[in-house]
Amino acid sequence: MIKRFTLLCLVIAVVTAVCVAAQKPRKCKQLKKGTFKIFNELTGKYALVKRTAKLQVEVTEGTTDSVQMSVRWTGDCEYELLYLSDNFGLVPDEHKEFARTTPLQVKILTVNKDYYIYTSKMPGIDFVLEDTAYIVR
């Protein structure tokens, strides 16, 4: 009887510890400003992302190609990006109005010391991208 009680207490302690660890805060506040690096699978290159409170600029490494987007935080770990401009024709003229009025919705899922994992999607488009951003500073 004592062995069963001890085993039950041990199982409860492990389950409680796992639940508490799973609810650890994501510390997204540290990601509202800073420099990050993301990999673009289409080009096979990294982009350096510089984010301030209201602006995000992405520059493809080894080029001068850049994209500027406004940033609006909608929650502790969620924000929206709206296209402002680019210098290499990323968004064709006929799609610029859509890009300027339809936000890219980003949700940060996990934050670690060196990187964070996020999803991004656009309303009305049935595709969700899950990716990793590496924290530079």
Short mmCIF file of N, CA, C and O in Angstrom, two decimals, residues 17-114:
data_model
loop_
_atom_site.label_atom_id
_atom_site.label_comp_id
_atom_site.label_asym_id
_atom_site.label_seq_id
_atom_site.Cartn_x
_atom_site.Cartn_y
_atom_site.Cartn_z
N ALA A 17 5.01 18.98 -12.67
CA ALA A 17 6.21 19.65 -13.16
C ALA A 17 6.16 19.86 -14.67
O ALA A 17 6.52 20.92 -15.18
N VAL A 18 5.67 18.86 -15.40
CA VAL A 18 5.56 18.98 -16.86
C VAL A 18 4.55 20.07 -17.23
O VAL A 18 4.80 20.89 -18.12
N CYS A 19 3.43 20.11 -16.53
CA CYS A 19 2.41 21.13 -16.82
C CYS A 19 2.92 22.53 -16.53
O CYS A 19 2.69 23.46 -17.29
N VAL A 20 3.63 22.70 -15.44
CA VAL A 20 4.18 24.01 -15.09
C VAL A 20 5.22 24.43 -16.12
O VAL A 20 5.24 25.58 -16.57
N ALA A 21 6.07 23.51 -16.52
CA ALA A 21 7.10 23.82 -17.52
C ALA A 21 6.46 24.19 -18.85
O ALA A 21 6.93 25.08 -19.56
N ALA A 22 5.37 23.53 -19.22
CA ALA A 22 4.70 23.81 -20.49
C ALA A 22 4.06 25.19 -20.49
O ALA A 22 3.87 25.79 -21.53
N GLN A 23 3.73 25.73 -19.32
CA GLN A 23 3.09 27.03 -19.24
C GLN A 23 4.09 28.16 -19.00
O GLN A 23 3.72 29.27 -18.70
N LYS A 24 5.38 27.88 -19.16
CA LYS A 24 6.41 28.89 -18.96
C LYS A 24 6.16 30.06 -19.91
O LYS A 24 5.86 29.86 -21.08
N PRO A 25 6.27 31.30 -19.41
CA PRO A 25 6.03 32.45 -20.28
C PRO A 25 7.02 32.48 -21.45
O PRO A 25 8.16 32.06 -21.31
N ARG A 26 6.54 32.98 -22.58
CA ARG A 26 7.36 32.95 -23.79
C ARG A 26 8.34 34.11 -23.89
O ARG A 26 9.17 34.13 -24.77
N LYS A 27 8.25 35.09 -23.03
CA LYS A 27 9.18 36.22 -23.02
C LYS A 27 9.25 36.92 -24.37
O LYS A 27 10.32 37.17 -24.91
N CYS A 28 8.10 37.23 -24.93
CA CYS A 28 8.05 37.86 -26.25
C CYS A 28 8.44 39.33 -26.21
O CYS A 28 8.79 39.90 -27.24
N LYS A 29 8.38 39.95 -25.05
CA LYS A 29 8.71 41.37 -24.94
C LYS A 29 10.11 41.67 -25.49
O LYS A 29 10.32 42.69 -26.13
N GLN A 30 11.04 40.75 -25.27
CA GLN A 30 12.41 40.94 -25.75
C GLN A 30 12.51 40.91 -27.28
O GLN A 30 13.53 41.28 -27.84
N LEU A 31 11.44 40.50 -27.96
CA LEU A 31 11.46 40.38 -29.41
C LEU A 31 10.79 41.56 -30.11
O LEU A 31 10.74 41.61 -31.33
N LYS A 32 10.27 42.50 -29.34
CA LYS A 32 9.58 43.64 -29.95
C LYS A 32 10.54 44.58 -30.66
O LYS A 32 10.15 45.28 -31.58
N LYS A 33 11.78 44.57 -30.24
CA LYS A 33 12.83 45.35 -30.89
C LYS A 33 14.07 44.47 -30.97
O LYS A 33 14.31 43.67 -30.08
N GLY A 34 14.85 44.65 -32.03
CA GLY A 34 16.08 43.89 -32.12
C GLY A 34 16.44 43.51 -33.54
O GLY A 34 15.80 43.93 -34.50
N THR A 35 17.47 42.69 -33.63
CA THR A 35 17.95 42.20 -34.92
C THR A 35 17.86 40.68 -34.92
O THR A 35 18.27 40.03 -33.96
N PHE A 36 17.33 40.16 -36.01
CA PHE A 36 17.07 38.73 -36.12
C PHE A 36 17.52 38.25 -37.51
O PHE A 36 17.74 39.06 -38.40
N LYS A 37 17.60 36.95 -37.67
CA LYS A 37 18.00 36.38 -38.95
C LYS A 37 17.00 35.29 -39.30
O LYS A 37 16.69 34.43 -38.48
N ILE A 38 16.50 35.34 -40.54
CA ILE A 38 15.57 34.31 -41.02
C ILE A 38 16.11 33.74 -42.33
O ILE A 38 16.83 34.42 -43.07
N PHE A 39 15.75 32.50 -42.62
CA PHE A 39 16.20 31.85 -43.85
C PHE A 39 15.06 31.80 -44.84
O PHE A 39 13.95 31.38 -44.51
N ASN A 40 15.31 32.25 -46.06
CA ASN A 40 14.32 32.22 -47.13
C ASN A 40 14.59 30.99 -48.00
O ASN A 40 15.59 30.94 -48.72
N GLU A 41 13.71 30.01 -47.90
CA GLU A 41 13.91 28.77 -48.67
C GLU A 41 13.78 29.00 -50.17
O GLU A 41 14.36 28.25 -50.96
N LEU A 42 13.03 30.01 -50.59
CA LEU A 42 12.88 30.27 -52.03
C LEU A 42 14.18 30.75 -52.65
O LEU A 42 14.53 30.35 -53.76
N THR A 43 14.90 31.63 -51.93
CA THR A 43 16.15 32.18 -52.48
C THR A 43 17.37 31.41 -51.98
O THR A 43 18.45 31.53 -52.56
N GLY A 44 17.22 30.65 -50.90
CA GLY A 44 18.37 29.95 -50.33
C GLY A 44 19.31 30.87 -49.58
O GLY A 44 20.47 30.54 -49.35
N LYS A 45 18.81 32.06 -49.20
CA LYS A 45 19.63 33.06 -48.51
C LYS A 45 18.99 33.48 -47.20
O LYS A 45 17.78 33.36 -47.02
N TYR A 46 19.83 34.00 -46.31
CA TYR A 46 19.33 34.56 -45.06
C TYR A 46 18.97 36.02 -45.27
O TYR A 46 19.52 36.69 -46.14
N ALA A 47 18.04 36.49 -44.47
CA ALA A 47 17.71 37.91 -44.44
C ALA A 47 17.94 38.41 -43.03
O ALA A 47 17.62 37.72 -42.05
N LEU A 48 18.51 39.58 -42.92
CA LEU A 48 18.69 40.23 -41.63
C LEU A 48 17.47 41.09 -41.38
O LEU A 48 17.08 41.90 -42.22
N VAL A 49 16.82 40.89 -40.24
CA VAL A 49 15.59 41.59 -39.88
C VAL A 49 15.91 42.55 -38.75
O VAL A 49 16.39 42.13 -37.69
N LYS A 50 15.65 43.84 -38.97
CA LYS A 50 15.81 44.83 -37.92
C LYS A 50 14.43 45.37 -37.57
O LYS A 50 13.74 45.89 -38.45
N ARG A 51 14.05 45.21 -36.30
CA ARG A 51 12.71 45.59 -35.87
C ARG A 51 12.80 46.65 -34.78
O ARG A 51 13.53 46.51 -33.82
N THR A 52 12.03 47.74 -34.99
CA THR A 52 11.84 48.74 -33.95
C THR A 52 10.40 48.64 -33.47
O THR A 52 9.68 47.73 -33.89
N ALA A 53 9.98 49.55 -32.64
CA ALA A 53 8.61 49.49 -32.12
C ALA A 53 7.56 49.54 -33.22
O ALA A 53 6.51 48.93 -33.10
N LYS A 54 7.85 50.23 -34.33
CA LYS A 54 6.84 50.41 -35.37
C LYS A 54 7.27 50.03 -36.78
O LYS A 54 6.47 50.11 -37.70
N LEU A 55 8.53 49.62 -36.96
CA LEU A 55 9.03 49.35 -38.30
C LEU A 55 9.89 48.08 -38.31
O LEU A 55 10.67 47.85 -37.40
N GLN A 56 9.71 47.29 -39.38
CA GLN A 56 10.56 46.12 -39.58
C GLN A 56 11.16 46.23 -40.98
O GLN A 56 10.44 46.44 -41.95
N VAL A 57 12.49 46.09 -41.06
CA VAL A 57 13.19 46.13 -42.34
C VAL A 57 13.94 44.82 -42.49
O VAL A 57 14.68 44.41 -41.60
N GLU A 58 13.73 44.17 -43.64
CA GLU A 58 14.40 42.91 -43.94
C GLU A 58 15.32 43.13 -45.13
O GLU A 58 14.88 43.62 -46.17
N VAL A 59 16.59 42.77 -44.97
CA VAL A 59 17.58 42.92 -46.03
C VAL A 59 18.17 41.54 -46.32
O VAL A 59 18.68 40.88 -45.41
N THR A 60 18.09 41.12 -47.57
CA THR A 60 18.65 39.83 -47.97
C THR A 60 20.16 39.92 -47.96
O THR A 60 20.74 40.83 -48.58
N GLU A 61 20.80 38.99 -47.24
CA GLU A 61 22.26 39.02 -47.12
C GLU A 61 22.93 38.89 -48.48
O GLU A 61 22.48 38.14 -49.34
N GLY A 62 24.00 39.66 -48.67
CA GLY A 62 24.75 39.63 -49.90
C GLY A 62 24.14 40.47 -51.00
O GLY A 62 24.62 40.47 -52.13
N THR A 63 23.05 41.18 -50.69
CA THR A 63 22.38 42.03 -51.67
C THR A 63 22.00 43.34 -50.99
O THR A 63 22.21 43.53 -49.80
N THR A 64 21.39 44.21 -51.78
CA THR A 64 20.80 45.42 -51.21
C THR A 64 19.28 45.33 -51.21
O THR A 64 18.59 46.30 -50.92
N ASP A 65 18.74 44.15 -51.54
CA ASP A 65 17.29 43.94 -51.57
C ASP A 65 16.71 44.11 -50.17
O ASP A 65 17.15 43.46 -49.22
N SER A 66 15.72 44.99 -50.06
CA SER A 66 15.12 45.22 -48.74
C SER A 66 13.61 45.40 -48.86
O SER A 66 13.09 45.81 -49.89
N VAL A 67 12.95 45.07 -47.76
CA VAL A 67 11.50 45.22 -47.64
C VAL A 67 11.24 45.97 -46.34
O VAL A 67 11.82 45.63 -45.31
N GLN A 68 10.37 46.97 -46.39
CA GLN A 68 9.98 47.72 -45.20
C GLN A 68 8.52 47.43 -44.88
O GLN A 68 7.68 47.46 -45.78
N MET A 69 8.26 47.15 -43.60
CA MET A 69 6.90 46.86 -43.16
C MET A 69 6.63 47.57 -41.83
O MET A 69 7.54 47.69 -41.01
N SER A 70 5.39 48.00 -41.66
CA SER A 70 5.01 48.56 -40.37
C SER A 70 4.70 47.40 -39.43
O SER A 70 4.27 46.33 -39.86
N VAL A 71 4.93 47.63 -38.13
CA VAL A 71 4.69 46.61 -37.11
C VAL A 71 3.62 47.13 -36.15
O VAL A 71 3.68 48.27 -35.70
N ARG A 72 2.64 46.27 -35.86
CA ARG A 72 1.63 46.60 -34.85
C ARG A 72 1.42 45.37 -33.99
O ARG A 72 0.97 44.32 -34.46
N TRP A 73 1.78 45.50 -32.71
CA TRP A 73 1.60 44.40 -31.77
C TRP A 73 0.15 44.32 -31.36
O TRP A 73 -0.43 45.30 -30.92
N THR A 74 -0.43 43.13 -31.50
CA THR A 74 -1.85 42.92 -31.18
C THR A 74 -2.02 42.10 -29.90
O THR A 74 -3.14 41.92 -29.44
N GLY A 75 -0.94 41.60 -29.35
CA GLY A 75 -0.95 40.81 -28.12
C GLY A 75 0.48 40.67 -27.63
O GLY A 75 1.42 41.16 -28.26
N ASP A 76 0.65 39.99 -26.51
CA ASP A 76 2.00 39.82 -25.96
C ASP A 76 2.93 39.11 -26.94
O ASP A 76 4.10 39.45 -27.03
N CYS A 77 2.43 38.12 -27.65
CA CYS A 77 3.25 37.33 -28.56
C CYS A 77 2.67 37.29 -29.97
O CYS A 77 2.92 36.35 -30.73
N GLU A 78 1.91 38.32 -30.33
CA GLU A 78 1.31 38.39 -31.66
C GLU A 78 1.44 39.80 -32.21
O GLU A 78 1.27 40.78 -31.49
N TYR A 79 1.75 39.87 -33.51
CA TYR A 79 1.84 41.17 -34.16
C TYR A 79 1.45 41.04 -35.63
O TYR A 79 1.34 39.94 -36.15
N GLU A 80 1.23 42.20 -36.24
CA GLU A 80 0.88 42.25 -37.66
C GLU A 80 1.91 43.09 -38.40
O GLU A 80 2.40 44.09 -37.88
N LEU A 81 2.22 42.66 -39.61
CA LEU A 81 3.12 43.40 -40.50
C LEU A 81 2.32 43.85 -41.71
O LEU A 81 1.58 43.06 -42.30
N LEU A 82 2.47 45.12 -42.06
CA LEU A 82 1.86 45.65 -43.28
C LEU A 82 2.97 46.14 -44.20
O LEU A 82 3.86 46.89 -43.78
N TYR A 83 2.92 45.70 -45.42
CA TYR A 83 3.90 46.08 -46.44
C TYR A 83 3.89 47.59 -46.65
O TYR A 83 2.83 48.20 -46.80
N LEU A 84 5.08 48.18 -46.65
CA LEU A 84 5.22 49.60 -46.98
C LEU A 84 5.89 49.78 -48.33
O LEU A 84 5.38 50.49 -49.20
N SER A 85 7.05 49.13 -48.50
CA SER A 85 7.78 49.27 -49.76
C SER A 85 8.90 48.24 -49.85
O SER A 85 9.24 47.58 -48.87
N ASP A 86 9.44 48.11 -51.05
CA ASP A 86 10.63 47.30 -51.28
C ASP A 86 11.40 47.93 -52.42
O ASP A 86 10.89 48.80 -53.12
N ASN A 87 12.65 47.53 -52.59
CA ASN A 87 13.47 48.13 -53.64
C ASN A 87 13.85 47.15 -54.74
O ASN A 87 14.76 47.41 -55.50
N PHE A 88 13.14 46.00 -54.82
CA PHE A 88 13.52 45.02 -55.84
C PHE A 88 12.33 44.35 -56.51
O PHE A 88 12.47 43.31 -57.15
N GLY A 89 11.15 44.95 -56.40
CA GLY A 89 9.98 44.43 -57.11
C GLY A 89 9.37 43.19 -56.49
O GLY A 89 8.78 42.37 -57.20
N LEU A 90 9.49 43.04 -55.19
CA LEU A 90 8.91 41.89 -54.50
C LEU A 90 7.40 41.82 -54.74
O LEU A 90 6.86 40.77 -55.05
N VAL A 91 6.74 42.96 -54.59
CA VAL A 91 5.29 43.02 -54.78
C VAL A 91 5.01 43.76 -56.08
O VAL A 91 5.33 44.95 -56.20
N PRO A 92 4.41 43.08 -57.07
CA PRO A 92 4.08 43.76 -58.34
C PRO A 92 3.09 44.90 -58.09
O PRO A 92 2.30 44.86 -57.13
N ASP A 93 3.11 45.90 -58.94
CA ASP A 93 2.25 47.08 -58.78
C ASP A 93 0.78 46.71 -58.60
O ASP A 93 0.09 47.30 -57.77
N GLU A 94 0.30 45.71 -59.34
CA GLU A 94 -1.12 45.36 -59.27
C GLU A 94 -1.50 44.71 -57.93
O GLU A 94 -2.69 44.58 -57.62
N HIS A 95 -0.52 44.32 -57.12
CA HIS A 95 -0.80 43.70 -55.82
C HIS A 95 -0.43 44.58 -54.63
O HIS A 95 -0.63 44.19 -53.49
N LYS A 96 0.11 45.76 -54.90
CA LYS A 96 0.58 46.62 -53.81
C LYS A 96 -0.55 47.07 -52.89
O LYS A 96 -0.38 47.11 -51.67
N GLU A 97 -1.71 47.38 -53.43
CA GLU A 97 -2.83 47.81 -52.57
C GLU A 97 -3.23 46.69 -51.62
O GLU A 97 -3.46 46.93 -50.43
N PHE A 98 -3.32 45.47 -52.13
CA PHE A 98 -3.64 44.32 -51.28
C PHE A 98 -2.58 44.17 -50.19
O PHE A 98 -2.90 43.99 -49.01
N ALA A 99 -1.29 44.25 -50.56
CA ALA A 99 -0.20 44.07 -49.60
C ALA A 99 -0.19 45.18 -48.55
O ALA A 99 0.17 44.94 -47.40
N ARG A 100 -0.59 46.37 -48.94
CA ARG A 100 -0.59 47.50 -48.00
C ARG A 100 -1.80 47.51 -47.06
O ARG A 100 -1.81 48.23 -46.07
N THR A 101 -2.83 46.74 -47.39
CA THR A 101 -4.05 46.75 -46.58
C THR A 101 -4.36 45.41 -45.91
O THR A 101 -5.27 45.35 -45.09
N THR A 102 -3.64 44.37 -46.26
CA THR A 102 -3.87 43.04 -45.69
C THR A 102 -2.68 42.66 -44.83
O THR A 102 -1.58 42.44 -45.35
N PRO A 103 -2.86 42.57 -43.52
CA PRO A 103 -1.71 42.32 -42.65
C PRO A 103 -1.24 40.87 -42.69
O PRO A 103 -2.04 39.94 -42.85
N LEU A 104 0.05 40.71 -42.54
CA LEU A 104 0.63 39.40 -42.31
C LEU A 104 0.56 39.20 -40.80
O LEU A 104 1.13 39.99 -40.04
N GLN A 105 -0.18 38.21 -40.34
CA GLN A 105 -0.38 37.97 -38.91
C GLN A 105 0.68 37.00 -38.41
O GLN A 105 0.80 35.89 -38.93
N VAL A 106 1.42 37.42 -37.40
CA VAL A 106 2.52 36.62 -36.87
C VAL A 106 2.22 36.25 -35.42
O VAL A 106 1.81 37.11 -34.64
N LYS A 107 2.43 34.98 -35.10
CA LYS A 107 2.23 34.50 -33.73
C LYS A 107 3.49 33.78 -33.30
O LYS A 107 3.93 32.83 -33.96
N ILE A 108 4.08 34.24 -32.21
CA ILE A 108 5.29 33.63 -31.67
C ILE A 108 4.87 32.45 -30.79
O ILE A 108 4.10 32.61 -29.86
N LEU A 109 5.38 31.27 -31.12
CA LEU A 109 5.00 30.06 -30.42
C LEU A 109 5.95 29.69 -29.29
O LEU A 109 5.52 29.28 -28.21
N THR A 110 7.25 29.81 -29.56
CA THR A 110 8.28 29.40 -28.61
C THR A 110 9.43 30.39 -28.64
O THR A 110 9.83 30.82 -29.72
N VAL A 111 9.95 30.74 -27.47
CA VAL A 111 11.10 31.62 -27.38
C VAL A 111 12.20 30.89 -26.62
O VAL A 111 11.97 30.38 -25.53
N ASN A 112 13.37 30.83 -27.22
CA ASN A 112 14.55 30.26 -26.57
C ASN A 112 15.63 31.33 -26.51
O ASN A 112 15.45 32.43 -27.01
N LYS A 113 16.77 30.97 -25.95
CA LYS A 113 17.86 31.94 -25.79
C LYS A 113 18.36 32.47 -27.14
O LYS A 113 18.64 33.65 -27.28
N ASP A 114 18.45 31.60 -28.14
CA ASP A 114 19.06 31.97 -29.42
C ASP A 114 18.09 32.12 -30.58
O ASP A 114 18.48 32.56 -31.66
#
